[in-house]
Tab-separated table of C-alpha atoms in Angstrom:
chain	number	residue	atom	x	y	z
A	7	MET	CA	-9.157	2.777	-28.167
A	8	GLU	CA	-5.418	2.062	-28.182
A	9	LEU	CA	-3.593	1.777	-24.857
A	10	THR	CA	-1.281	4.616	-25.830
A	11	THR	CA	-4.310	6.903	-26.095
A	12	VAL	CA	-5.694	5.569	-22.814
A	13	TRP	CA	-2.461	6.395	-21.016
A	14	PHE	CA	-2.265	9.823	-22.618
A	15	ILE	CA	-5.733	10.498	-21.167
A	16	LEU	CA	-4.758	9.077	-17.761
A	17	ILE	CA	-1.654	11.271	-17.611
A	18	THR	CA	-3.845	14.248	-18.497
A	19	VAL	CA	-6.145	13.365	-15.588
A	20	LEU	CA	-3.167	13.107	-13.224
A	21	TRP	CA	-1.962	16.571	-14.202
A	22	ILE	CA	-5.477	17.933	-13.781
A	23	GLY	CA	-5.599	16.461	-10.287
A	24	TYR	CA	-2.199	17.844	-9.379
A	25	LEU	CA	-2.676	21.374	-10.672
A	26	ALA	CA	-6.246	21.725	-9.379
A	27	LEU	CA	-5.404	20.426	-5.891
A	28	GLU	CA	-1.823	21.602	-5.413
A	29	GLY	CA	-2.840	24.860	-7.058
A	30	PHE	CA	-4.749	26.062	-4.004
A	31	ASP	CA	-1.842	24.885	-1.796
A	32	PHE	CA	0.457	27.164	-3.766
A	33	GLY	CA	-2.080	29.965	-3.499
A	34	VAL	CA	-2.302	29.665	0.288
A	35	GLY	CA	1.487	29.709	0.587
A	36	MET	CA	1.845	32.803	-1.574
A	37	LEU	CA	-0.949	34.586	0.319
A	38	LEU	CA	0.531	33.965	3.765
A	39	PRO	CA	2.214	37.421	4.012
A	40	VAL	CA	-0.763	39.107	2.325
A	41	LEU	CA	-3.816	37.851	4.210
A	42	ALA	CA	-2.518	36.846	7.651
A	43	LYS	CA	-2.390	39.589	10.266
A	44	GLY	CA	-0.410	38.272	13.191
A	45	GLU	CA	0.913	34.907	14.333
A	46	THR	CA	-2.443	33.311	15.103
A	47	GLU	CA	-3.848	34.053	11.654
A	48	ARG	CA	-0.690	32.691	10.043
A	49	ARG	CA	-1.228	29.459	11.943
A	50	VAL	CA	-4.818	29.391	10.719
A	51	LEU	CA	-3.602	29.505	7.113
A	52	TYR	CA	-1.065	26.757	7.741
A	53	ASN	CA	-3.802	24.586	9.179
A	54	THR	CA	-6.138	25.069	6.204
A	55	VAL	CA	-3.778	22.998	4.032
A	56	GLY	CA	-1.852	21.179	6.770
A	57	PRO	CA	-3.860	17.922	6.539
A	58	VAL	CA	-3.912	17.715	2.722
A	59	TRP	CA	-0.827	19.306	1.137
A	60	ASP	CA	1.288	16.135	1.150
A	61	GLY	CA	-1.547	14.084	-0.342
A	62	ASN	CA	-1.952	16.656	-3.106
A	63	GLU	CA	1.712	16.265	-4.066
A	64	VAL	CA	1.240	12.545	-4.684
A	65	TRP	CA	-0.472	13.422	-7.960
A	66	VAL	CA	2.689	14.849	-9.532
A	67	LEU	CA	4.755	11.871	-8.369
A	68	VAL	CA	2.290	9.487	-10.002
A	69	ALA	CA	2.137	11.656	-13.143
A	70	GLY	CA	5.925	11.561	-13.439
A	71	GLY	CA	6.039	7.835	-12.807
A	72	ALA	CA	3.250	7.152	-15.295
A	73	THR	CA	5.024	9.216	-17.947
A	74	PHE	CA	8.278	7.348	-17.318
A	75	ALA	CA	6.605	3.956	-17.633
A	76	ALA	CA	4.099	4.635	-20.423
A	77	PHE	CA	6.096	7.097	-22.564
A	78	PRO	CA	9.792	6.703	-21.659
A	79	ASN	CA	11.030	8.713	-24.648
A	80	TRP	CA	8.758	11.617	-23.693
A	81	TYR	CA	10.008	11.439	-20.110
A	82	ALA	CA	13.663	11.361	-21.183
A	83	THR	CA	13.407	14.284	-23.584
A	84	MET	CA	11.256	16.451	-21.326
A	85	PHE	CA	13.211	15.915	-18.126
A	86	SER	CA	16.575	16.440	-19.820
A	87	GLY	CA	15.437	19.472	-21.802
A	88	PHE	CA	13.616	21.106	-18.884
A	89	TYR	CA	16.274	20.022	-16.392
A	90	LEU	CA	17.094	23.420	-14.866
A	91	ALA	CA	13.454	24.514	-14.673
A	92	LEU	CA	12.407	21.228	-13.067
A	93	LEU	CA	15.372	21.390	-10.683
A	94	LEU	CA	14.234	24.834	-9.537
A	95	ILE	CA	10.725	23.460	-8.990
A	96	LEU	CA	12.079	20.491	-7.043
A	97	VAL	CA	14.232	22.668	-4.775
A	98	ALA	CA	11.298	25.020	-4.187
A	99	LEU	CA	9.005	22.112	-3.285
A	100	ILE	CA	11.582	20.698	-0.870
A	101	VAL	CA	12.015	24.067	0.861
A	102	ARG	CA	8.247	24.526	0.982
A	103	ASN	CA	7.693	21.105	2.489
A	104	LEU	CA	10.346	21.733	5.133
A	105	ALA	CA	8.458	24.887	6.109
A	106	PHE	CA	5.362	22.834	6.906
A	107	GLU	CA	7.371	20.403	9.002
A	108	TYR	CA	9.772	22.687	10.859
A	109	ARG	CA	8.036	26.026	11.377
A	110	GLY	CA	6.294	24.938	14.564
A	111	LYS	CA	9.330	23.272	16.113
A	112	ARG	CA	10.314	26.509	17.839
A	113	THR	CA	8.409	29.568	19.031
A	114	ASP	CA	11.187	32.004	18.104
A	115	PRO	CA	9.639	34.718	15.832
A	116	VAL	CA	12.766	34.917	13.637
A	117	TRP	CA	12.754	31.148	13.136
A	118	ARG	CA	9.100	31.209	12.095
A	119	ALA	CA	9.513	34.259	9.861
A	120	ARG	CA	12.246	32.503	7.901
A	121	TRP	CA	10.115	29.420	7.381
A	122	ASP	CA	7.173	31.619	6.383
A	123	ALA	CA	9.390	33.184	3.714
A	124	ALA	CA	10.449	29.691	2.609
A	125	LEU	CA	6.811	28.672	2.239
A	126	THR	CA	5.966	31.773	0.211
A	127	VAL	CA	8.939	31.496	-2.149
A	128	GLY	CA	8.563	27.725	-2.338
A	129	SER	CA	4.971	28.210	-3.476
A	130	PHE	CA	5.671	31.084	-5.887
A	131	VAL	CA	8.402	29.368	-7.920
A	132	PRO	CA	6.469	26.213	-8.938
A	133	ALA	CA	3.247	28.200	-9.417
A	134	LEU	CA	5.081	30.221	-12.077
A	135	LEU	CA	7.354	27.572	-13.603
A	136	TRP	CA	4.745	24.832	-14.016
A	137	GLY	CA	2.852	27.199	-16.303
A	138	VAL	CA	6.011	28.023	-18.251
A	139	ALA	CA	6.810	24.329	-18.679
A	140	LEU	CA	3.297	23.294	-19.711
A	141	ALA	CA	3.031	26.140	-22.208
A	142	ASN	CA	6.322	25.136	-23.821
A	143	VAL	CA	5.300	21.487	-24.090
A	144	VAL	CA	2.206	22.568	-26.023
A	145	ARG	CA	4.039	25.190	-28.111
A	146	GLY	CA	6.899	22.898	-29.040
A	147	VAL	CA	10.615	23.046	-28.316
A	148	PRO	CA	13.731	22.373	-30.412
A	149	ILE	CA	14.167	18.577	-30.687
A	150	ASP	CA	16.527	16.926	-33.145
A	151	ALA	CA	16.320	13.651	-35.055
A	152	ASP	CA	17.698	11.748	-32.039
A	153	GLN	CA	14.791	12.990	-29.888
A	154	GLU	CA	17.165	15.211	-27.911
A	155	PHE	CA	16.361	18.742	-26.723
A	156	THR	CA	18.747	21.239	-28.349
A	157	GLY	CA	17.694	24.450	-26.600
A	158	SER	CA	18.474	25.982	-23.200
A	159	LEU	CA	16.657	27.468	-20.232
A	160	LEU	CA	16.360	30.744	-22.143
A	161	THR	CA	14.530	28.856	-24.916
A	162	LEU	CA	11.703	28.235	-22.451
A	163	LEU	CA	11.462	31.908	-21.471
A	164	ASN	CA	9.627	32.922	-24.617
A	165	PRO	CA	6.546	35.203	-24.579
A	166	PHE	CA	4.065	32.311	-24.791
A	167	GLY	CA	5.798	30.388	-22.022
A	168	LEU	CA	6.013	33.432	-19.740
A	169	LEU	CA	2.343	34.204	-20.341
A	170	GLY	CA	1.517	30.626	-19.387
A	171	GLY	CA	3.483	31.107	-16.172
A	172	LEU	CA	1.598	34.297	-15.325
A	173	VAL	CA	-1.704	32.511	-15.952
A	174	THR	CA	-0.952	29.672	-13.544
A	175	LEU	CA	0.437	32.130	-11.004
A	176	THR	CA	-2.641	34.356	-10.949
A	177	VAL	CA	-5.124	31.489	-11.242
A	178	PHE	CA	-3.484	29.696	-8.303
A	179	LEU	CA	-3.579	32.905	-6.270
A	180	THR	CA	-7.301	33.184	-6.995
A	181	HIS	CA	-7.874	29.480	-6.337
A	182	GLY	CA	-5.979	29.710	-3.056
A	183	ALA	CA	-7.836	32.814	-1.897
A	184	ILE	CA	-11.172	31.139	-2.598
A	185	PHE	CA	-10.026	28.037	-0.726
A	186	ILE	CA	-9.070	30.195	2.277
A	187	SER	CA	-12.465	31.872	2.216
A	188	LEU	CA	-14.068	28.415	2.072
A	189	LYS	CA	-12.013	26.995	4.946
A	190	THR	CA	-11.955	29.936	7.379
A	191	ASP	CA	-14.298	32.346	9.074
A	192	GLY	CA	-14.008	35.845	10.449
A	193	ASP	CA	-11.723	38.578	9.142
A	194	ILE	CA	-9.470	36.224	7.150
A	195	ARG	CA	-12.460	34.928	5.221
A	196	HIS	CA	-13.572	38.415	4.206
A	197	ARG	CA	-10.060	39.515	3.220
A	198	ALA	CA	-9.636	36.348	1.142
A	199	ARG	CA	-12.913	36.937	-0.707
A	200	ALA	CA	-11.940	40.512	-1.549
A	201	PHE	CA	-8.497	39.429	-2.739
A	202	ALA	CA	-9.962	36.611	-4.869
A	203	LEU	CA	-12.142	39.091	-6.740
A	204	ARG	CA	-9.240	41.440	-7.464
A	205	THR	CA	-6.741	38.849	-8.593
A	206	GLY	CA	-9.443	36.828	-10.351
A	207	VAL	CA	-10.110	39.638	-12.808
A	208	VAL	CA	-6.400	39.766	-13.686
A	209	ALA	CA	-6.287	35.972	-13.998
A	210	ALA	CA	-9.313	35.985	-16.307
A	211	VAL	CA	-7.801	38.569	-18.665
A	212	LEU	CA	-4.448	36.744	-18.821
A	213	ALA	CA	-6.137	33.361	-19.245
A	214	VAL	CA	-8.312	34.516	-22.152
A	215	ALA	CA	-5.269	35.963	-23.942
A	216	PHE	CA	-3.284	32.762	-23.360
A	217	LEU	CA	-6.090	30.442	-24.469
A	218	LEU	CA	-6.798	32.421	-27.628
A	219	TRP	CA	-3.084	32.294	-28.472
A	220	ALA	CA	-2.891	28.546	-27.757
A	221	GLN	CA	-5.997	27.826	-29.825
A	222	ALA	CA	-4.682	29.851	-32.761
A	223	MET	CA	-1.294	28.152	-32.537
A	224	THR	CA	-2.194	24.482	-32.254
A	225	GLY	CA	-5.809	24.127	-31.189
A	226	SER	CA	-8.452	21.635	-32.257
A	227	ALA	CA	-12.237	21.669	-32.066
A	228	LEU	CA	-12.126	19.757	-28.767
A	229	SER	CA	-9.540	22.057	-27.214
A	230	GLY	CA	-11.601	25.074	-28.278
A	231	VAL	CA	-14.689	23.718	-26.507
A	232	LEU	CA	-12.683	22.940	-23.377
A	233	PHE	CA	-11.080	26.396	-23.374
A	234	VAL	CA	-14.497	28.054	-23.583
A	235	LEU	CA	-15.789	25.888	-20.735
A	236	GLY	CA	-12.711	26.752	-18.688
A	237	ALA	CA	-13.191	30.475	-19.218
A	238	LEU	CA	-16.887	30.256	-18.323
A	239	ALA	CA	-16.086	28.241	-15.184
A	240	LEU	CA	-13.583	30.873	-14.050
A	241	VAL	CA	-16.072	33.682	-14.608
A	242	GLY	CA	-18.733	31.654	-12.809
A	243	GLY	CA	-16.371	31.157	-9.887
A	244	LEU	CA	-15.736	34.890	-9.639
A	245	VAL	CA	-19.465	35.622	-9.720
A	246	ALA	CA	-20.002	33.034	-6.985
A	247	ILE	CA	-17.306	34.489	-4.716
A	248	TRP	CA	-18.762	37.972	-5.269
A	249	ARG	CA	-22.097	36.617	-4.054
A	250	GLY	CA	-20.444	34.953	-1.056
A	251	ARG	CA	-20.943	31.388	-2.325
A	252	GLU	CA	-17.487	30.031	-1.565
A	253	GLY	CA	-18.324	26.396	-2.296
A	254	TRP	CA	-19.564	27.166	-5.791
A	255	ALA	CA	-16.656	29.559	-6.318
A	256	PHE	CA	-14.126	26.844	-5.466
A	257	THR	CA	-15.968	24.439	-7.768
A	258	GLY	CA	-15.722	27.055	-10.522
A	259	THR	CA	-11.959	27.605	-10.253
A	260	PHE	CA	-11.372	23.859	-9.873
A	261	ALA	CA	-13.416	23.170	-13.018
A	262	SER	CA	-11.654	26.000	-14.843
A	263	ILE	CA	-8.210	24.527	-14.147
A	264	ALA	CA	-9.446	21.073	-15.136
A	265	CYS	CA	-10.934	22.255	-18.441
A	266	VAL	CA	-7.922	24.363	-19.399
A	267	VAL	CA	-5.397	21.603	-18.652
A	268	ALA	CA	-7.575	19.104	-20.548
A	269	GLY	CA	-7.802	21.580	-23.420
A	270	LEU	CA	-4.023	22.025	-23.580
A	271	PHE	CA	-3.495	18.267	-23.709
A	272	ALA	CA	-6.237	17.980	-26.343
A	273	ALA	CA	-4.435	20.608	-28.416
A	274	LEU	CA	-1.227	18.613	-27.962
A	275	PHE	CA	-2.599	15.190	-29.007
A	276	PRO	CA	-1.421	13.042	-30.808
A	277	ASP	CA	1.930	14.659	-30.100
A	278	VAL	CA	3.309	14.466	-26.596
A	279	MET	CA	6.155	16.884	-27.266
A	280	PRO	CA	6.181	18.743	-30.606
A	281	SER	CA	9.490	19.676	-32.191
A	282	SER	CA	9.886	23.276	-33.322
A	283	THR	CA	12.874	22.166	-35.426
A	284	SER	CA	10.876	19.847	-37.678
A	285	ALA	CA	7.495	18.193	-37.332
A	286	ALA	CA	9.161	14.913	-38.335
A	287	TYR	CA	11.136	14.986	-35.068
A	288	SER	CA	8.107	15.417	-32.827
A	289	LEU	CA	7.420	12.884	-30.100
A	290	THR	CA	4.000	11.288	-30.423
A	291	THR	CA	1.899	8.806	-28.480
A	292	THR	CA	3.229	6.182	-30.902
A	293	ASN	CA	6.972	6.770	-31.171
A	294	ALA	CA	7.413	7.746	-27.497
A	295	ALA	CA	5.417	4.856	-25.999
A	296	ALA	CA	6.577	1.822	-24.047
A	297	THR	CA	5.882	-1.725	-25.190
A	298	HIS	CA	2.340	-3.068	-25.362
A	299	TYR	CA	3.033	-5.514	-22.520
A	300	THR	CA	4.206	-2.697	-20.248
A	301	LEU	CA	1.052	-0.708	-20.962
A	302	VAL	CA	-1.152	-3.745	-20.255
A	303	VAL	CA	0.493	-4.362	-16.862
A	304	MET	CA	0.255	-0.669	-15.957
A	305	THR	CA	-3.418	-0.607	-16.899
A	306	VAL	CA	-4.198	-3.519	-14.578
A	307	VAL	CA	-2.298	-1.874	-11.717
A	308	ALA	CA	-4.077	1.433	-12.315
A	309	LEU	CA	-7.505	-0.213	-12.317
A	310	VAL	CA	-6.768	-1.847	-8.949
A	311	PHE	CA	-5.107	0.968	-7.030
A	312	THR	CA	-6.588	4.193	-8.438
A	313	PRO	CA	-10.009	3.776	-6.753
A	314	ILE	CA	-8.267	3.092	-3.423
A	315	VAL	CA	-6.168	6.243	-3.649
A	316	LEU	CA	-9.139	8.373	-4.694
A	317	ALA	CA	-11.291	6.998	-1.876
A	318	TYR	CA	-8.620	7.699	0.725
A	319	GLN	CA	-8.037	11.262	-0.453
A	320	ALA	CA	-11.776	11.972	-0.591
A	321	TRP	CA	-12.100	10.641	2.962
A	322	SER	CA	-9.282	12.884	4.215
A	323	TYR	CA	-10.957	15.962	2.721
A	324	TRP	CA	-14.255	14.948	4.326
A	325	VAL	CA	-12.667	14.525	7.755
A	326	PHE	CA	-11.039	17.986	7.621
A	327	ARG	CA	-13.967	19.797	6.009
A	328	ARG	CA	-14.760	22.198	8.888
A	329	ARG	CA	-14.002	25.908	8.812
A	330	LEU	CA	-11.167	27.243	10.956
A	331	THR	CA	-11.020	30.446	12.986
A	332	VAL	CA	-8.475	31.976	15.337
A	333	HIS	CA	-10.465	30.443	18.212
A	334	HIS	CA	-9.506	26.965	17.026
A	335	ILE	CA	-5.781	27.650	17.347
A	336	PRO	CA	-4.372	26.475	20.704
A	337	ALA	CA	-1.577	28.168	22.594
A	338	ASP	CA	1.971	27.672	21.295
A	339	VAL	CA	3.469	24.305	22.126
A	340	PRO	CA	7.182	24.169	21.249
A	341	GLY	CA	8.038	21.137	19.168
A	342	VAL	CA	4.538	20.706	17.716
A	343	SER	CA	4.398	21.703	14.044
A	344	HIS	CA	1.798	24.408	13.134
A	345	ALA	CA	-0.400	23.326	16.045
């Protein structure tokens, strides 16, 4: 197997990790005003993702860095063409991260309400726009002979792209609700399970429509198999949450996101960014790749450090595996973030 193909697969895995892990973070943030009744329950929701949210974001940083190093032409075209969309995502992530850090610095209700709103909006925007961006990468965008994007932000807001955004939005809401039901107990847990069932049905309908459209547009045999597995995993997750099996439900939505993202990248390959102007202008794993020496060095680095990173993140999830209830939340201590 060529190194360009290896790195295409590795970048796919990085995006799977990011969207499957950060996806439930986004879901928890968006559900804060929906599921939490009172200050103590809001602090419970903050604490469900408090120990892991920053680790989950590492995946997108590594995915961006890997794309820059392995496929510099892909990185340049994508980040210049999707500049405004990615800028909105970046600003939203910054605001969201500040909410985690600063909400608990003061006990003033107005102060906390503003940071709660920042967390919700900062979770909603990337949950929607990542889907729009990924759908457009698969669909193809206007690229000229110089490998330059010739469209605008409105080019990305096409029906297929918007449907992709709605899919990620609703799937992340479902994923987040299931995660809350897995990590909490008491009234919040029951409300989260009920919400997951309602939004999961909507997510399933939107996802099936999106996947059928994607398969008809640019799918392959492999992407078709992965799409079917993704749909079955989502349905299995909804059945599990209906039966009160939160662990299996979370496994189902996690597997669904993984299969769908893998399927979209499989439908994309060997292109990395198709051109809707002319197929001759499309970026591929060959014409967008870095030098062979660069790929060899990156492969060695990845083989050394990837197991370390995975082991550390698995350990952190194991340490913070217990369920949370309102009884675990101590009295307010000014200056201590989401304590």
